Amino acid sequence: LAALIKHSIDLKNSIEAQCAIAAAIGAFAAEEIPRLLESDALSKGFKPLFDEARQTPPAQLRVESLAEAMDMTPSALSRTFSAKFGTTLKNYLAGLYMKQAGELLIYTRLSGREIAERLGHRDIHYFQHEFKRLSGMTPMAYRSMHQTGMQKE
């Protein structure tokens, strides 16, 4: 398919190239659809957890409250989550925290205090401590490093 796409582009035949690209996407999708459907079926049972995670600031997410939303014990939720998704619930929650914190640091001009509040912290010092524990660097060093990298591109 790659050769057909390249050949079609070289000939400047956009219709043939579009058809070849569509065929490549179809071939990829045919292989991935069963995996995606299985993943979707797995995640549907976790809808209350994902809803709670979307509605709660990441610093305030607790395994106990998520377990309550799922009508499970915290240990049962943690075991089930790990078995279904291949990662621990704590790692998933840390990833949510870092994703949101990183986006706020890189793509906004909010102060550290404002970011801490958006993440659900009442204390900027705890935000700084938690961010450094998870990332290995201070929030402002992270911001500086990533914004410098963005300016070079």
XYZ file of N, CA and C in Angstrom:
459
model
N 0.824 -1.207 0.000
C 0.000 0.000 0.000
C 0.861 1.261 0.000
N 1.963 1.214 0.743
C 2.843 2.379 0.786
C 3.413 2.676 -0.596
N 3.793 1.620 -1.313
C 4.343 1.795 -2.661
C 3.276 2.361 -3.603
N 2.044 1.886 -3.467
C 0.950 2.384 -4.304
C 0.683 3.862 -4.020
N 0.713 4.231 -2.754
C 0.499 5.640 -2.388
C 1.614 6.495 -2.973
N 2.872 6.061 -2.796
C 4.009 6.821 -3.322
C 3.920 6.941 -4.845
N 3.601 5.845 -5.509
C 3.481 5.849 -6.967
C 2.384 6.829 -7.411
N 1.250 6.794 -6.735
C 0.128 7.671 -7.091
C 0.484 9.137 -6.886
N 1.205 9.419 -5.820
C 1.613 10.799 -5.560
C 2.632 11.244 -6.600
N 3.587 10.354 -6.930
C 4.594 10.674 -7.950
C 3.932 10.986 -9.290
N 2.856 10.271 -9.618
C 2.144 10.504 -10.879
C 1.187 11.697 -10.790
N 1.108 12.274 -9.609
C 0.205 13.407 -9.361
C -1.251 13.039 -9.644
N -1.594 11.786 -9.360
C -2.961 11.303 -9.528
C -3.619 11.328 -8.156
N -4.256 12.441 -7.845
C -4.780 12.614 -6.498
C -5.918 11.635 -6.185
N -6.728 11.284 -7.151
C -7.826 10.345 -6.889
C -7.254 8.970 -6.555
N -6.281 8.527 -7.354
C -5.656 7.235 -7.077
C -4.948 7.262 -5.723
N -4.291 8.367 -5.404
C -3.603 8.487 -4.114
C -4.610 8.451 -2.976
N -5.730 9.150 -3.131
C -6.759 9.146 -2.088
C -7.324 7.747 -1.883
N -7.534 7.016 -2.959
C -8.037 5.635 -2.852
C -7.017 4.744 -2.145
N -5.742 4.907 -2.488
C -4.702 4.099 -1.850
C -4.601 4.427 -0.365
N -4.706 5.695 -0.028
C -4.663 6.111 1.375
C -5.869 5.541 2.121
N -7.035 5.614 1.492
C -8.245 5.054 2.113
C -8.094 3.551 2.331
N -7.490 2.856 1.385
C -7.270 1.411 1.533
C -6.312 1.129 2.686
N -5.276 1.949 2.808
C -4.318 1.766 3.903
C -4.997 1.990 5.246
N -5.806 3.018 5.338
C -6.536 3.294 6.581
C -7.485 2.138 6.887
N -8.161 1.642 5.866
C -9.069 0.505 6.048
C -8.345 -0.731 6.544
N -7.173 -1.003 5.981
C -6.391 -2.169 6.403
C -5.960 -2.018 7.853
N -5.517 -0.819 8.216
C -5.116 -0.569 9.600
C -6.315 -0.713 10.529
N -7.436 -0.136 10.158
C -8.634 -0.179 11.003
C -9.129 -1.610 11.181
N -9.055 -2.418 10.122
C -9.528 -3.798 10.213
C -8.754 -4.567 11.280
N -7.467 -4.282 11.402
C -6.661 -4.951 12.415
C -6.933 -4.389 13.807
N -7.225 -3.110 13.896
C -7.367 -2.444 15.189
C -8.779 -2.473 15.758
N -9.795 -2.628 14.917
C -11.183 -2.555 15.393
C -11.476 -3.560 16.502
N -11.097 -4.833 16.384
C -11.387 -5.755 17.498
C -10.771 -5.305 18.823
N -9.530 -4.819 18.766
C -8.864 -4.344 19.983
C -9.576 -3.120 20.543
N -9.969 -2.197 19.669
C -10.664 -0.993 20.120
C -12.030 -1.317 20.703
N -12.739 -2.260 20.079
C -14.046 -2.660 20.607
C -13.907 -3.315 21.972
N -12.884 -4.152 22.118
C -12.651 -4.787 23.409
C -12.325 -3.728 24.464
N -11.484 -2.772 24.105
C -11.122 -1.699 25.028
C -12.351 -0.889 25.405
N -13.215 -0.604 24.424
C -14.429 0.152 24.683
C -15.361 -0.625 25.612
N -15.484 -1.920 25.375
C -16.335 -2.742 26.237
C -15.791 -2.763 27.662
N -14.468 -2.838 27.792
C -13.865 -2.824 29.126
C -14.123 -1.497 29.821
N -13.961 -0.411 29.074
C -14.078 0.898 29.704
C -15.521 1.254 30.052
N -16.504 0.668 29.363
C -17.904 0.983 29.679
C -18.249 0.623 31.111
N -17.716 -0.475 31.616
C -17.966 -0.856 32.997
C -17.342 0.114 33.983
N -16.396 0.915 33.512
C -15.706 1.874 34.364
C -16.198 3.302 34.147
N -17.338 3.450 33.485
C -17.872 4.785 33.203
C -18.005 5.639 34.462
N -18.545 5.116 35.575
C -18.632 5.966 36.778
C -17.264 6.471 37.241
N -16.250 5.640 37.142
C -14.910 6.056 37.541
C -14.405 7.164 36.620
N -14.540 6.960 35.301
C -14.049 7.964 34.357
C -14.842 9.266 34.467
N -16.150 9.173 34.719
C -16.960 10.377 34.923
C -16.473 11.144 36.146
N -16.250 10.424 37.240
C -15.754 11.046 38.479
C -14.393 11.688 38.246
N -13.533 10.999 37.501
C -12.192 11.517 37.226
C -12.245 12.784 36.374
N -13.211 12.873 35.472
C -13.354 14.077 34.644
C -13.904 15.253 35.433
N -14.742 14.975 36.417
C -15.433 16.042 37.149
C -14.673 16.538 38.375
N -13.664 15.807 38.804
C -12.951 16.132 40.034
C -11.560 16.647 39.697
N -11.129 17.734 40.325
C -9.747 18.175 40.093
C -8.787 17.042 40.449
N -7.742 16.842 39.658
C -6.886 15.669 39.837
C -6.239 15.545 41.214
N -5.930 16.639 41.869
C -5.306 16.548 43.191
C -6.287 16.056 44.248
N -7.573 16.095 43.937
C -8.587 15.661 44.899
C -9.105 14.255 44.624
N -8.622 13.618 43.564
C -9.054 12.256 43.254
C -8.434 11.281 44.255
N -9.274 10.442 44.817
C -8.831 9.440 45.778
C -9.400 8.082 45.384
N -8.609 7.045 45.556
C -9.054 5.693 45.240
C -10.339 5.385 46.004
N -10.426 5.824 47.242
C -11.603 5.548 48.070
C -12.876 6.130 47.458
N -12.825 7.386 47.004
C -14.026 8.011 46.424
C -14.371 7.386 45.069
N -13.357 7.000 44.317
C -13.614 6.331 43.040
C -14.228 4.955 43.277
N -13.743 4.263 44.293
C -14.306 2.949 44.629
C -15.766 3.097 45.032
N -16.064 4.135 45.777
C -17.450 4.384 46.176
C -18.321 4.634 44.947
N -17.812 5.413 43.994
C -18.561 5.683 42.756
C -18.797 4.405 41.965
N -17.876 3.446 42.089
C -17.982 2.177 41.370
C -18.705 1.109 42.184
N -19.070 1.448 43.422
C -19.723 0.508 44.345
C -18.836 -0.720 44.562
N -17.559 -0.438 44.841
C -16.563 -1.486 45.082
C -15.717 -1.069 46.276
N -14.970 -2.028 46.803
C -13.978 -1.666 47.812
C -12.759 -1.112 47.091
N -11.960 -0.286 47.764
C -10.762 0.245 47.106
C -9.819 -0.852 46.595
N -9.639 -1.910 47.364
C -8.723 -2.963 46.903
C -9.295 -3.715 45.704
N -10.606 -3.965 45.704
C -11.224 -4.639 44.556
C -11.133 -3.765 43.308
N -11.370 -2.480 43.467
C -11.274 -1.559 42.332
C -9.838 -1.548 41.793
N -8.883 -1.438 42.673
C -7.483 -1.398 42.232
C -7.096 -2.671 41.484
N -7.474 -3.827 42.012
C -7.158 -5.101 41.341
C -7.837 -5.191 39.981
N -9.127 -4.843 39.935
C -9.891 -4.938 38.686
C -9.353 -3.969 37.644
N -9.059 -2.757 38.061
C -8.529 -1.747 37.149
C -7.210 -2.227 36.551
N -6.316 -2.714 37.400
C -5.007 -3.196 36.920
C -5.171 -4.349 35.940
N -6.071 -5.262 36.244
C -6.287 -6.415 35.369
C -6.860 -5.995 34.019
N -7.764 -5.047 34.023
C -8.429 -4.634 32.780
C -7.573 -3.717 31.912
N -6.816 -2.803 32.555
C -6.132 -1.774 31.782
C -4.610 -1.899 31.768
N -4.074 -2.852 32.514
C -2.635 -3.089 32.466
C -1.800 -2.036 33.161
N -2.406 -1.225 33.978
C -1.689 -0.238 34.783
C -2.430 -0.093 36.103
N -1.723 0.364 37.103
C -2.397 0.524 38.389
C -3.276 1.763 38.368
N -4.270 1.766 39.220
C -5.151 2.931 39.327
C -4.356 4.142 39.799
N -3.434 3.949 40.716
C -2.612 5.075 41.193
C -1.766 5.658 40.057
N -1.219 4.801 39.198
C -0.452 5.304 38.052
C -1.354 6.063 37.088
N -2.557 5.549 36.872
C -3.521 6.242 36.004
C -3.837 7.626 36.568
N -4.088 7.707 37.867
C -4.414 8.989 38.499
C -3.225 9.945 38.449
N -2.020 9.416 38.645
C -0.821 10.255 38.537
C -0.662 10.779 37.109
N -0.986 9.942 36.133
C -0.930 10.377 34.735
C -1.922 11.488 34.436
N -3.139 11.369 34.982
C -4.128 12.439 34.805
C -3.619 13.741 35.401
N -3.067 13.641 36.593
C -2.540 14.812 37.287
C -1.443 15.475 36.459
N -0.480 14.672 36.008
C 0.640 15.221 35.244
C 0.193 15.784 33.904
N -0.760 15.151 33.270
C -1.260 15.654 31.982
C -1.864 17.039 32.164
N -2.741 17.172 33.152
C -3.392 18.464 33.346
C -2.399 19.513 33.850
N -1.546 19.139 34.786
C -0.558 20.089 35.305
C 0.385 20.533 34.186
N 0.859 19.574 33.398
C 1.768 19.905 32.307
C 1.140 20.831 31.283
N -0.110 20.556 30.921
C -0.800 21.416 29.957
C -0.964 22.829 30.501
N -1.323 22.953 31.771
C -1.494 24.284 32.370
C -0.161 25.022 32.435
N 0.903 24.311 32.742
C 2.215 24.953 32.814
C 2.718 25.385 31.439
N 2.509 24.564 30.441
C 3.061 24.847 29.114
C 2.189 25.810 28.311
N 0.870 25.597 28.346
C -0.004 26.314 27.426
C -0.750 27.493 28.028
N -0.492 27.812 29.304
C -1.120 28.993 29.893
C -0.047 29.859 30.541
N -0.461 31.038 30.905
C 0.431 31.933 31.642
C -0.017 32.047 33.100
N -0.782 31.060 33.543
C -1.258 31.073 34.918
C -0.083 30.975 35.880
N -0.230 31.610 37.018
C 0.812 31.517 38.044
C 0.779 30.131 38.676
N 1.828 29.813 39.388
C 1.868 28.534 40.099
C 0.707 28.395 41.063
N 0.349 29.471 41.737
C -0.771 29.446 42.684
C -2.091 29.160 41.952
N -2.293 29.794 40.797
C -3.519 29.562 40.022
C -3.589 28.120 39.502
N -2.460 27.601 39.065
C -2.424 26.210 38.589
C -2.712 25.266 39.742
N -2.112 25.530 40.894
C -2.359 24.697 42.079
C -3.848 24.660 42.399
N -4.505 25.805 42.337
C -5.943 25.864 42.624
C -6.748 25.079 41.594
N -6.404 25.212 40.331
C -7.133 24.474 39.286
C -6.974 22.967 39.425
N -5.826 22.552 39.920
C -5.577 21.125 40.110
C -6.263 20.592 41.367
N -6.728 21.522 42.233
C -7.422 21.106 43.447
C -6.593 21.189 44.704
N -5.457 21.855 44.627
C -4.626 22.059 45.821
C -5.054 23.337 46.527
N -4.957 23.327 47.841
C -5.207 24.552 48.610
C -3.898 25.253 48.930
N -2.803 24.560 48.711
C -1.488 25.061 49.099
C -0.521 24.923 47.927
N 0.052 26.031 47.497
C 0.983 25.999 46.369
C 2.202 25.147 46.689
N 2.611 25.121 47.951
C 3.789 24.343 48.318
C 3.549 22.848 48.125
N 2.336 22.404 48.407
C 2.047 20.991 48.194
C 2.026 20.675 46.691
N 1.510 21.595 45.890
C 1.552 21.424 44.431
C 3.002 21.282 43.974
N 3.861 22.164 44.438
C 5.263 22.110 44.035
C 5.903 20.789 44.454
N 5.612 20.358 45.660
C 6.147 19.100 46.176
C 5.639 17.909 45.342
N 4.332 17.860 45.110
C 3.722 16.739 44.377
C 4.211 16.706 42.931
N 4.293 17.867 42.301
C 4.756 17.921 40.911
C 6.200 17.433 40.817
N 7.036 17.877 41.757
C 8.443 17.457 41.733
C 8.568 15.965 42.015
N 7.737 15.438 42.906
C 7.761 14.008 43.209
C 7.429 13.187 41.962
N 6.446 13.655 41.173
C 6.003 12.910 39.996
C 6.889 13.123 38.767
N 7.427 14.330 38.614
C 8.165 14.640 37.384
C 9.679 14.707 37.567
N 10.116 14.903 38.797
C 11.549 15.038 39.037
C 12.062 16.455 38.897
N 11.174 17.395 38.639
C 11.595 18.796 38.526
C 10.505 19.707 39.068
N 10.876 20.943 39.351
C 9.890 21.894 39.858
C 8.945 22.284 38.726
N 7.755 22.760 39.082
C 6.822 23.184 38.029
C 7.398 24.272 37.119
N 8.094 25.243 37.699
C 8.608 26.334 36.869
C 9.780 25.873 35.991
N 10.566 24.932 36.465
C 11.636 24.371 35.615
C 11.013 23.599 34.460
N 9.945 22.866 34.741
C 9.218 22.125 33.700
C 8.672 23.095 32.658
N 8.041 24.178 33.134
C 7.489 25.186 32.216
C 8.590 25.773 31.356
N 9.676 26.173 31.980
C 10.780 26.794 31.260
C 11.363 25.854 30.208
N 11.582 24.608 30.590
C 12.152 23.636 29.664
C 11.248 23.406 28.463
N 9.952 23.247 28.698
C 9.022 22.945 27.604
C 8.710 24.167 26.748
N 8.652 25.331 27.329
C 8.383 26.518 26.513
C 9.590 26.871 25.683
N 10.787 26.661 26.200
C 12.011 26.891 25.425
C 12.041 25.928 24.248
N 11.691 24.656 24.504
C 11.671 23.654 23.451
C 10.663 23.988 22.384
N 9.513 24.553 22.790
C 8.482 24.911 21.817
C 8.924 26.052 20.934
N 9.687 27.000 21.493
C 10.106 28.157 20.717
C 11.120 27.781 19.647
N 11.881 26.713 19.880
C 12.892 26.294 18.918
C 12.268 25.635 17.693
N 11.076 25.057 17.866
C 10.450 24.331 16.749
C 9.796 25.259 15.767
